[in-house]
Structures are given as structure tokens and as C-alpha cells.
Amino acid sequence: MSDIPFTLDQLRILKAISTEGSFKRAADSLYVSQPAVSLQVQNLEKQLSVPLFDRGGRRAQLTEAGYLLLDYGEKIITLCQETCRAIEDLQNLQGGTLIVGASQTTGTYLIPRMIGLFRQKYPDVAVQLQVHSTRRTSWGVANGQVDLAIIGGEVPSELQDTLKIVPYAEDELSLILPINHPLAKVETIHRDDLYKLKFIALDSQSTIRKVIDQVLTRCDIDTKRLRIEMELNSIEAIKNAVQSGLGASFVSVTAIEKELRMGALHRAHIEEVEVRRILSVIINPNRYRSKAAEAFCQEILPHFANQLKKFDLSELMPAESDGK
């Protein structure tokens, strides 16, 4: 066996086959022919002297050796990408890439504005936004596939010692009503009024729905007594349903700014109740952090943060800026 019996191209092919589930789809995703992919796999198995795929089924299934190589291969590819980005950084933000992750609501309504401001300052930096569940986003940061992320849910317990989790801002979850609803004419509604409303909510298994239910429970609102008349799969669908008079809902205030300006929705205030959640920034302190990521933390995040003293963004700054 030679010192390095595989190439980066072979590792990329292995990863593509695992992701796509077949040699043909992997070839299509890599813009190469299927025979070329098959030949690379055959050469790789010959060089390693072990089979990497169980070819008995319809789907390309990795063997134990295949899974082992894939696990290390993904780490190798990530390190190579970090190396390229570190070299790009020598150009002092005259290029390079910034990858920002977000959970659904922040990724849809907040992060695009941040990226817009960042692009005004650094137009030569390519910015990617990846919007997924809090869990998937957290793993992206942990694996080095995402530079930093802003999330509204809870980081998986197995990653809480790996990631740096910095409270960033408060996000108010507003009760929205159709503008012609009787309670829209009342300055403040009572807590018990909530149990008389028909609610439109996200699917009960969605991360955002679980976060909203947790926050409401902390505000002494019995979520089991809320009358859920309809479940939809997006915030936009919920806003449209409320505008159409189908019910009420709790949504992030960042998601309804346009509708409030246009007078398309009514934002109700509940007596002695403020429904808020904490948004957090997460980074992996053990991974390379590009100059683009540092600029985003130093120049963009403070611009959008709530002015709350307990949120200390200095934890996100490089050690040099702390005087260390």
C-alpha cells in the first residue's frame, strides 16, 4: 500500500455516491460520466485492497470499510476547504467565501438583511446562506461546513461542549390577528382571551413550533388549551391564512414587519405577557475562522443586536481584539 492510496477526487466521488445513493446520480451531480465514476471506485478499491460498496442491492450501500473511509474523507475535504480559504484570506477580504447558517425564521427574515449590509462593505466576498433546522445547522458549524450561525432553538446536547453559544438578541413572538377581528379593536387583550381564539400553527414536529410552545409555557400560557384549527408548513402560509381571517397565530416580529407597515395584520398585546425567545450566535472555536467571518461578527452582528447589556458579543471576537 502506498503512503496515500487515494486522491481528493476519489474521496469526492465516494461522498457523492453516498449522498446520491447511486453511481449514476453521483456522476450527474459531479458532471462526469458514470463509467468514469465506476472506474475511480474500482481503482480505489484495488488501491485499498477492500470492497467499499455492497453491490447486491439497488441502492449503492457502503461496506464497513466504505463508511470508515467516508468519515475520514469528509474531514479531509473540509480541512482542504479551510486551507484554501485561509490562503484566500491573505488577500485581505478581496475575495474568499463566508458561509452563514440559520434556522428557518432568522434565515428567512433577518439574515438576508445582514448579508446585504455585509455585501455593501465587502462586495468581493462570496456569501452563502444555509437555512436548515437548528439541529442540522448546529452540526454544520461543528463540522466546519458553516462559519457561524444564528439560531432560535436549542443546540443539541452532544454539541454544547463543542460549540461556543453566545446569546445575541431577543426575538419577540407576536400574537397576530386579522385586522377585522373583534379583538383587533382592543388595546390589550387578556390571557384568557387566548383560549377563545382559533389558532393557525406550524406542524407540531417543527423546531419553531416547539420553541414557541416552550416560550408560551414559560409565560404561564397552557398551550394544550389553545385551539389549533389548522397546521401549515411555513410562516408565509400562516401569515396569509391570518390575513384571510382564518385564525390567529404567534410569529416572530421580524417576520411581520412589512405586513405591519402595510396594515395587513394586527399585532395584539397581551396583558402582563411578553413572549420572547433568545437568538444565539454559534461558532466552533476549534475551527479556522476566516477574516470574512471575523468581519461579520465585528461589524454586522452588533448593528442588528438588541441593545441589551447582558448580551456580550466580545466572546465572538478574535483573541487579539480582547487584548490577549
mmCIF file of C-alpha atoms in Angstrom:
data_model
loop_
_atom_site.group_PDB
_atom_site.id
_atom_site.type_symbol
_atom_site.label_atom_id
_atom_site.label_comp_id
_atom_site.label_asym_id
_atom_site.label_seq_id
_atom_site.Cartn_x
_atom_site.Cartn_y
_atom_site.Cartn_z
ATOM 1 C CA MET A 1 0.000 0.000 0.000
ATOM 2 C CA SER A 2 1.383 3.424 -0.982
ATOM 3 C CA ASP A 3 1.624 6.283 1.503
ATOM 4 C CA ILE A 4 -1.644 7.869 0.295
ATOM 5 C CA PRO A 5 -3.675 5.311 -1.690
ATOM 6 C CA PHE A 6 -6.437 7.705 -2.685
ATOM 7 C CA THR A 7 -6.962 11.121 -4.236
ATOM 8 C CA LEU A 8 -9.238 14.008 -3.325
ATOM 9 C CA ASP A 9 -11.261 13.348 -6.459
ATOM 10 C CA GLN A 10 -11.856 9.770 -5.324
ATOM 11 C CA LEU A 11 -12.982 10.989 -1.901
ATOM 12 C CA ARG A 12 -15.374 13.457 -3.546
ATOM 13 C CA ILE A 13 -16.777 10.645 -5.692
ATOM 14 C CA LEU A 14 -17.228 8.414 -2.629
ATOM 15 C CA LYS A 15 -19.085 11.204 -0.830
ATOM 16 C CA ALA A 16 -21.290 11.905 -3.871
ATOM 17 C CA ILE A 17 -22.271 8.242 -4.221
ATOM 18 C CA SER A 18 -23.136 8.063 -0.525
ATOM 19 C CA THR A 19 -25.217 11.256 -0.761
ATOM 20 C CA GLU A 20 -26.983 10.472 -4.032
ATOM 21 C CA GLY A 21 -27.489 6.745 -3.434
ATOM 22 C CA SER A 22 -26.320 5.573 -6.864
ATOM 23 C CA PHE A 23 -23.329 5.751 -9.189
ATOM 24 C CA LYS A 24 -25.414 7.351 -11.938
ATOM 25 C CA ARG A 25 -26.820 10.178 -9.808
ATOM 26 C CA ALA A 26 -23.381 10.764 -8.321
ATOM 27 C CA ALA A 27 -21.928 11.057 -11.826
ATOM 28 C CA ASP A 28 -24.660 13.537 -12.787
ATOM 29 C CA SER A 29 -24.026 15.670 -9.681
ATOM 30 C CA LEU A 30 -20.292 15.774 -10.465
ATOM 31 C CA TYR A 31 -20.833 16.377 -14.211
ATOM 32 C CA VAL A 32 -18.831 13.317 -15.227
ATOM 33 C CA SER A 33 -19.789 10.051 -16.914
ATOM 34 C CA GLN A 34 -20.965 7.023 -14.958
ATOM 35 C CA PRO A 35 -18.146 4.820 -16.375
ATOM 36 C CA ALA A 36 -15.631 7.383 -15.073
ATOM 37 C CA VAL A 37 -17.139 7.154 -11.588
ATOM 38 C CA SER A 38 -17.186 3.340 -11.682
ATOM 39 C CA LEU A 39 -13.557 3.238 -12.814
ATOM 40 C CA GLN A 40 -12.448 5.558 -10.000
ATOM 41 C CA VAL A 41 -14.240 3.387 -7.416
ATOM 42 C CA GLN A 42 -12.682 0.220 -8.864
ATOM 43 C CA ASN A 43 -9.213 1.783 -8.742
ATOM 44 C CA LEU A 44 -9.810 2.979 -5.186
ATOM 45 C CA GLU A 45 -10.901 -0.494 -4.019
ATOM 46 C CA LYS A 46 -7.862 -2.003 -5.744
ATOM 47 C CA GLN A 47 -5.514 0.506 -4.099
ATOM 48 C CA LEU A 48 -7.020 -0.148 -0.648
ATOM 49 C CA SER A 49 -7.493 -3.902 -1.195
ATOM 50 C CA VAL A 50 -11.001 -3.782 0.323
ATOM 51 C CA PRO A 51 -14.514 -3.523 -1.156
ATOM 52 C CA LEU A 52 -16.187 -0.177 -0.446
ATOM 53 C CA PHE A 53 -19.689 -0.933 -1.726
ATOM 54 C CA ASP A 54 -22.096 -3.828 -1.361
ATOM 55 C CA ARG A 55 -23.297 -4.203 -4.926
ATOM 56 C CA GLY A 56 -26.102 -6.652 -4.149
ATOM 57 C CA GLY A 57 -28.917 -4.123 -3.730
ATOM 58 C CA ARG A 58 -30.476 -1.456 -5.933
ATOM 59 C CA ARG A 59 -29.045 1.379 -3.834
ATOM 60 C CA ALA A 60 -25.283 1.825 -3.542
ATOM 61 C CA GLN A 61 -24.635 0.684 0.029
ATOM 62 C CA LEU A 62 -21.291 1.325 1.708
ATOM 63 C CA THR A 63 -19.447 -1.511 3.432
ATOM 64 C CA GLU A 64 -17.901 -1.017 6.865
ATOM 65 C CA ALA A 65 -14.628 -0.013 5.188
ATOM 66 C CA GLY A 66 -16.569 2.370 2.936
ATOM 67 C CA TYR A 67 -18.183 4.110 5.904
ATOM 68 C CA LEU A 68 -14.801 4.418 7.609
ATOM 69 C CA LEU A 69 -13.202 5.976 4.527
ATOM 70 C CA LEU A 70 -16.204 8.289 4.044
ATOM 71 C CA ASP A 71 -15.960 9.525 7.643
ATOM 72 C CA TYR A 72 -12.282 10.411 7.317
ATOM 73 C CA GLY A 73 -12.743 11.591 3.737
ATOM 74 C CA GLU A 74 -15.295 14.231 4.748
ATOM 75 C CA LYS A 75 -12.873 15.526 7.385
ATOM 76 C CA ILE A 76 -10.054 15.648 4.818
ATOM 77 C CA ILE A 77 -12.205 17.543 2.304
ATOM 78 C CA THR A 78 -13.287 20.029 4.999
ATOM 79 C CA LEU A 79 -9.660 20.643 6.013
ATOM 80 C CA CYS A 80 -8.706 21.191 2.376
ATOM 81 C CA GLN A 81 -11.506 23.731 2.021
ATOM 82 C CA GLU A 82 -10.344 25.506 5.198
ATOM 83 C CA THR A 83 -6.800 25.595 3.807
ATOM 84 C CA CYS A 84 -7.989 27.225 0.581
ATOM 85 C CA ARG A 85 -9.985 29.784 2.496
ATOM 86 C CA ALA A 86 -7.021 30.593 4.758
ATOM 87 C CA ILE A 87 -4.891 31.241 1.674
ATOM 88 C CA GLU A 88 -7.668 33.389 0.196
ATOM 89 C CA ASP A 89 -7.629 35.425 3.400
ATOM 90 C CA LEU A 90 -4.113 36.621 2.552
ATOM 91 C CA GLN A 91 -5.843 38.868 0.013
ATOM 92 C CA ASN A 92 -7.436 40.746 2.947
ATOM 93 C CA LEU A 93 -11.132 40.327 2.086
ATOM 94 C CA GLN A 94 -10.552 40.879 -1.636
ATOM 95 C CA GLY A 95 -12.209 37.537 -2.281
ATOM 96 C CA GLY A 96 -12.979 34.398 -0.343
ATOM 97 C CA THR A 97 -16.228 32.942 0.934
ATOM 98 C CA LEU A 98 -18.399 33.416 4.007
ATOM 99 C CA ILE A 99 -20.872 30.661 4.903
ATOM 100 C CA VAL A 100 -23.627 31.672 7.304
ATOM 101 C CA GLY A 101 -26.130 29.238 8.764
ATOM 102 C CA ALA A 102 -29.539 29.949 10.241
ATOM 103 C CA SER A 103 -32.685 28.312 11.480
ATOM 104 C CA GLN A 104 -35.852 28.911 9.476
ATOM 105 C CA THR A 105 -37.229 32.220 10.778
ATOM 106 C CA THR A 106 -33.903 34.034 11.191
ATOM 107 C CA GLY A 107 -32.684 32.696 7.859
ATOM 108 C CA THR A 108 -35.765 33.932 6.045
ATOM 109 C CA TYR A 109 -36.327 37.339 7.619
ATOM 110 C CA LEU A 110 -33.192 38.522 9.472
ATOM 111 C CA ILE A 111 -30.012 37.130 7.924
ATOM 112 C CA PRO A 112 -30.666 38.383 4.358
ATOM 113 C CA ARG A 113 -30.591 41.968 5.676
ATOM 114 C CA MET A 114 -27.308 41.262 7.458
ATOM 115 C CA ILE A 115 -25.818 39.783 4.313
ATOM 116 C CA GLY A 116 -26.985 42.800 2.320
ATOM 117 C CA LEU A 117 -25.086 45.161 4.649
ATOM 118 C CA PHE A 118 -22.020 42.905 4.601
ATOM 119 C CA ARG A 119 -22.021 42.796 0.799
ATOM 120 C CA GLN A 120 -22.108 46.596 0.669
ATOM 121 C CA LYS A 121 -18.888 46.675 2.663
ATOM 122 C CA TYR A 122 -17.194 43.646 1.105
ATOM 123 C CA PRO A 123 -18.592 43.110 -2.418
ATOM 124 C CA ASP A 124 -15.768 40.761 -3.411
ATOM 125 C CA VAL A 125 -16.588 38.170 -0.734
ATOM 126 C CA ALA A 126 -18.943 35.429 -1.876
ATOM 127 C CA VAL A 127 -21.611 34.777 0.763
ATOM 128 C CA GLN A 128 -23.587 31.572 1.134
ATOM 129 C CA LEU A 129 -26.650 31.266 3.369
ATOM 130 C CA GLN A 130 -27.710 27.811 4.517
ATOM 131 C CA VAL A 131 -31.161 27.645 6.128
ATOM 132 C CA HIS A 132 -31.959 24.418 7.957
ATOM 133 C CA SER A 133 -33.288 23.166 11.278
ATOM 134 C CA THR A 134 -31.390 24.217 14.410
ATOM 135 C CA ARG A 135 -30.018 20.696 14.773
ATOM 136 C CA ARG A 136 -28.714 20.436 11.216
ATOM 137 C CA THR A 137 -27.327 23.975 11.355
ATOM 138 C CA SER A 138 -25.500 23.211 14.614
ATOM 139 C CA TRP A 139 -23.872 20.154 13.100
ATOM 140 C CA GLY A 140 -22.829 22.218 10.072
ATOM 141 C CA VAL A 141 -20.976 24.623 12.375
ATOM 142 C CA ALA A 142 -19.458 21.742 14.349
ATOM 143 C CA ASN A 143 -18.198 20.038 11.186
ATOM 144 C CA GLY A 144 -16.654 23.215 9.787
ATOM 145 C CA GLN A 145 -19.102 23.415 6.883
ATOM 146 C CA VAL A 146 -20.597 26.667 8.234
ATOM 147 C CA ASP A 147 -18.578 29.613 9.611
ATOM 148 C CA LEU A 148 -21.186 30.847 12.059
ATOM 149 C CA ALA A 149 -24.918 30.628 12.539
ATOM 150 C CA ILE A 150 -27.790 32.402 14.245
ATOM 151 C CA ILE A 151 -30.376 30.075 15.727
ATOM 152 C CA GLY A 152 -33.549 30.338 17.764
ATOM 153 C CA GLY A 153 -33.729 26.760 19.015
ATOM 154 C CA GLU A 154 -31.598 24.722 21.383
ATOM 155 C CA VAL A 155 -28.215 23.360 20.310
ATOM 156 C CA PRO A 156 -28.153 19.527 20.508
ATOM 157 C CA SER A 157 -26.825 18.420 23.894
ATOM 158 C CA GLU A 158 -23.987 16.448 22.315
ATOM 159 C CA LEU A 159 -22.617 19.635 20.725
ATOM 160 C CA GLN A 160 -22.956 22.062 23.617
ATOM 161 C CA ASP A 161 -19.395 21.431 24.823
ATOM 162 C CA THR A 162 -18.013 21.679 21.285
ATOM 163 C CA LEU A 163 -19.622 24.921 20.142
ATOM 164 C CA LYS A 164 -19.430 28.402 21.597
ATOM 165 C CA ILE A 165 -23.015 29.563 22.119
ATOM 166 C CA VAL A 166 -23.363 33.326 22.605
ATOM 167 C CA PRO A 167 -26.761 34.909 23.395
ATOM 168 C CA TYR A 168 -27.251 37.522 20.702
ATOM 169 C CA ALA A 169 -30.675 39.170 20.716
ATOM 170 C CA GLU A 170 -34.220 38.884 21.935
ATOM 171 C CA ASP A 171 -36.836 37.955 19.368
ATOM 172 C CA GLU A 172 -40.407 38.854 20.261
ATOM 173 C CA LEU A 173 -43.083 36.362 19.288
ATOM 174 C CA SER A 174 -46.142 38.451 18.490
ATOM 175 C CA LEU A 175 -49.768 37.432 18.507
ATOM 176 C CA ILE A 176 -51.198 38.372 15.114
ATOM 177 C CA LEU A 177 -54.888 38.717 14.248
ATOM 178 C CA PRO A 178 -56.872 39.595 11.127
ATOM 179 C CA ILE A 179 -57.360 43.361 11.023
ATOM 180 C CA ASN A 180 -61.170 42.953 11.159
ATOM 181 C CA HIS A 181 -61.124 40.629 14.198
ATOM 182 C CA PRO A 182 -63.126 41.953 17.197
ATOM 183 C CA LEU A 183 -60.036 41.765 19.450
ATOM 184 C CA ALA A 184 -58.097 43.888 16.950
ATOM 185 C CA LYS A 185 -60.088 46.851 18.218
ATOM 186 C CA VAL A 186 -58.993 46.273 21.825
ATOM 187 C CA GLU A 187 -55.806 47.915 23.065
ATOM 188 C CA THR A 188 -54.823 44.993 25.313
ATOM 189 C CA ILE A 189 -56.320 41.528 25.439
ATOM 190 C CA HIS A 190 -56.455 39.267 28.499
ATOM 191 C CA ARG A 191 -54.563 35.991 28.835
ATOM 192 C CA ASP A 192 -57.839 34.030 28.975
ATOM 193 C CA ASP A 193 -58.861 35.514 25.610
ATOM 194 C CA LEU A 194 -56.219 33.311 24.002
ATOM 195 C CA TYR A 195 -58.192 30.188 24.794
ATOM 196 C CA LYS A 196 -61.179 31.531 22.836
ATOM 197 C CA LEU A 197 -59.212 32.104 19.620
ATOM 198 C CA LYS A 198 -58.803 29.752 16.678
ATOM 199 C CA PHE A 199 -55.079 29.280 16.087
ATOM 200 C CA ILE A 200 -53.060 28.533 12.989
ATOM 201 C CA ALA A 201 -49.715 26.931 13.816
ATOM 202 C CA LEU A 202 -46.738 25.249 12.281
ATOM 203 C CA ASP A 203 -46.546 21.466 12.261
ATOM 204 C CA SER A 204 -46.196 20.137 15.816
ATOM 205 C CA GLN A 205 -42.889 18.437 14.940
ATOM 206 C CA SER A 206 -41.236 21.593 13.615
ATOM 207 C CA THR A 207 -38.435 23.146 15.657
ATOM 208 C CA ILE A 208 -40.039 26.607 15.558
ATOM 209 C CA ARG A 209 -43.369 25.266 16.848
ATOM 210 C CA LYS A 210 -41.609 23.541 19.745
ATOM 211 C CA VAL A 211 -39.714 26.722 20.624
ATOM 212 C CA ILE A 212 -42.906 28.800 20.532
ATOM 213 C CA ASP A 213 -44.709 26.276 22.766
ATOM 214 C CA GLN A 214 -41.805 26.297 25.246
ATOM 215 C CA VAL A 215 -41.788 30.099 25.403
ATOM 216 C CA LEU A 216 -45.566 30.277 25.835
ATOM 217 C CA THR A 217 -45.387 27.715 28.633
ATOM 218 C CA ARG A 218 -42.753 29.818 30.418
ATOM 219 C CA CYS A 219 -45.229 32.711 30.191
ATOM 220 C CA ASP A 220 -47.831 30.584 32.041
ATOM 221 C CA ILE A 221 -49.902 30.009 28.917
ATOM 222 C CA ASP A 222 -51.336 26.480 28.735
ATOM 223 C CA THR A 223 -50.594 25.503 25.132
ATOM 224 C CA LYS A 224 -52.800 22.413 25.436
ATOM 225 C CA ARG A 225 -55.823 24.697 25.855
ATOM 226 C CA LEU A 226 -55.090 26.643 22.666
ATOM 227 C CA ARG A 227 -57.497 25.657 19.878
ATOM 228 C CA ILE A 228 -55.278 24.656 16.948
ATOM 229 C CA GLU A 229 -57.623 24.719 13.963
ATOM 230 C CA MET A 230 -55.018 24.391 11.237
ATOM 231 C CA GLU A 231 -51.357 23.413 10.858
ATOM 232 C CA LEU A 232 -49.293 24.781 7.975
ATOM 233 C CA ASN A 233 -45.691 24.240 6.955
ATOM 234 C CA SER A 234 -44.393 27.798 6.553
ATOM 235 C CA ILE A 235 -44.527 31.203 8.220
ATOM 236 C CA GLU A 236 -45.608 32.798 4.929
ATOM 237 C CA ALA A 237 -48.564 30.420 4.666
ATOM 238 C CA ILE A 238 -49.550 31.234 8.254
ATOM 239 C CA LYS A 239 -49.409 34.995 7.616
ATOM 240 C CA ASN A 240 -51.579 34.637 4.523
ATOM 241 C CA ALA A 241 -54.084 32.489 6.435
ATOM 242 C CA VAL A 242 -54.340 35.049 9.243
ATOM 243 C CA GLN A 243 -54.785 37.863 6.723
ATOM 244 C CA SER A 244 -57.616 35.845 5.178
ATOM 245 C CA GLY A 245 -59.409 35.724 8.532
ATOM 246 C CA LEU A 246 -58.846 32.038 9.239
ATOM 247 C CA GLY A 247 -57.428 32.483 12.731
ATOM 248 C CA ALA A 248 -54.666 33.876 14.951
ATOM 249 C CA SER A 249 -51.042 32.882 15.353
ATOM 250 C CA PHE A 250 -47.802 33.568 17.204
ATOM 251 C CA VAL A 251 -44.953 34.524 14.861
ATOM 252 C CA SER A 252 -41.620 36.297 15.177
ATOM 253 C CA VAL A 253 -41.931 40.076 14.955
ATOM 254 C CA THR A 254 -39.112 40.022 12.367
ATOM 255 C CA ALA A 255 -41.427 38.065 10.057
ATOM 256 C CA ILE A 256 -44.270 40.599 10.052
ATOM 257 C CA GLU A 257 -42.544 43.980 9.750
ATOM 258 C CA LYS A 258 -43.762 44.512 6.171
ATOM 259 C CA GLU A 259 -47.336 43.469 6.956
ATOM 260 C CA LEU A 260 -47.456 45.777 9.984
ATOM 261 C CA ARG A 261 -46.261 48.730 7.905
ATOM 262 C CA MET A 262 -48.920 47.988 5.292
ATOM 263 C CA GLY A 263 -51.653 47.491 7.890
ATOM 264 C CA ALA A 264 -52.317 43.960 6.629
ATOM 265 C CA LEU A 265 -52.106 42.333 10.074
ATOM 266 C CA HIS A 266 -52.936 43.383 13.618
ATOM 267 C CA ARG A 267 -50.300 42.871 16.295
ATOM 268 C CA ALA A 268 -52.115 42.226 19.579
ATOM 269 C CA HIS A 269 -50.725 42.981 23.028
ATOM 270 C CA ILE A 270 -51.456 40.560 25.854
ATOM 271 C CA GLU A 271 -51.889 41.949 29.357
ATOM 272 C CA GLU A 272 -48.810 41.279 31.531
ATOM 273 C CA VAL A 273 -47.381 38.854 28.987
ATOM 274 C CA GLU A 274 -44.285 39.309 26.822
ATOM 275 C CA VAL A 275 -43.477 36.308 24.662
ATOM 276 C CA ARG A 276 -39.790 36.404 23.775
ATOM 277 C CA ARG A 277 -37.068 33.958 22.865
ATOM 278 C CA ILE A 278 -33.302 34.304 22.779
ATOM 279 C CA LEU A 279 -31.458 34.139 19.461
ATOM 280 C CA SER A 280 -27.911 32.840 19.769
ATOM 281 C CA VAL A 281 -24.812 33.001 17.612
ATOM 282 C CA ILE A 282 -22.879 29.748 17.428
ATOM 283 C CA ILE A 283 -19.324 29.201 16.250
ATOM 284 C CA ASN A 284 -16.794 26.387 16.522
ATOM 285 C CA PRO A 285 -13.772 27.820 18.392
ATOM 286 C CA ASN A 286 -11.647 24.860 17.291
ATOM 287 C CA ARG A 287 -12.071 25.565 13.580
ATOM 288 C CA TYR A 288 -10.318 28.128 11.438
ATOM 289 C CA ARG A 289 -12.253 31.394 11.345
ATOM 290 C CA SER A 290 -11.788 33.437 8.192
ATOM 291 C CA LYS A 291 -11.322 37.193 8.099
ATOM 292 C CA ALA A 292 -14.716 37.407 6.430
ATOM 293 C CA ALA A 293 -16.302 35.634 9.410
ATOM 294 C CA GLU A 294 -14.472 37.922 11.841
ATOM 295 C CA ALA A 295 -15.623 41.000 9.925
ATOM 296 C CA PHE A 296 -19.202 39.728 10.011
ATOM 297 C CA CYS A 297 -19.003 39.226 13.794
ATOM 298 C CA GLN A 298 -17.357 42.582 14.488
ATOM 299 C CA GLU A 299 -19.161 44.850 12.033
ATOM 300 C CA ILE A 300 -22.521 43.315 11.178
ATOM 301 C CA LEU A 301 -23.794 41.462 14.244
ATOM 302 C CA PRO A 302 -23.591 44.465 16.622
ATOM 303 C CA HIS A 303 -25.546 46.571 14.131
ATOM 304 C CA PHE A 304 -28.601 44.294 14.377
ATOM 305 C CA ALA A 305 -28.380 43.234 18.034
ATOM 306 C CA ASN A 306 -30.809 44.412 20.669
ATOM 307 C CA GLN A 307 -29.229 46.966 22.951
ATOM 308 C CA LEU A 308 -29.178 44.682 25.995
ATOM 309 C CA LYS A 309 -26.131 44.795 28.249
ATOM 310 C CA LYS A 310 -26.271 41.125 29.126
ATOM 311 C CA PHE A 311 -25.505 40.195 25.508
ATOM 312 C CA ASP A 312 -21.707 40.430 25.341
ATOM 313 C CA LEU A 313 -20.594 39.926 21.750
ATOM 314 C CA SER A 314 -16.907 40.264 22.724
ATOM 315 C CA GLU A 315 -16.923 36.467 23.083
ATOM 316 C CA LEU A 316 -17.168 36.247 19.311
ATOM 317 C CA MET A 317 -14.171 38.474 18.673
ATOM 318 C CA PRO A 318 -10.686 37.125 17.958
ATOM 319 C CA ALA A 319 -8.287 36.948 20.903
ATOM 320 C CA GLU A 320 -6.244 39.884 19.609
ATOM 321 C CA SER A 321 -9.226 42.228 19.965
ATOM 322 C CA ASP A 322 -9.564 41.219 23.636
ATOM 323 C CA GLY A 323 -6.020 42.280 24.364
ATOM 324 C CA LYS A 324 -4.774 38.726 24.804
#
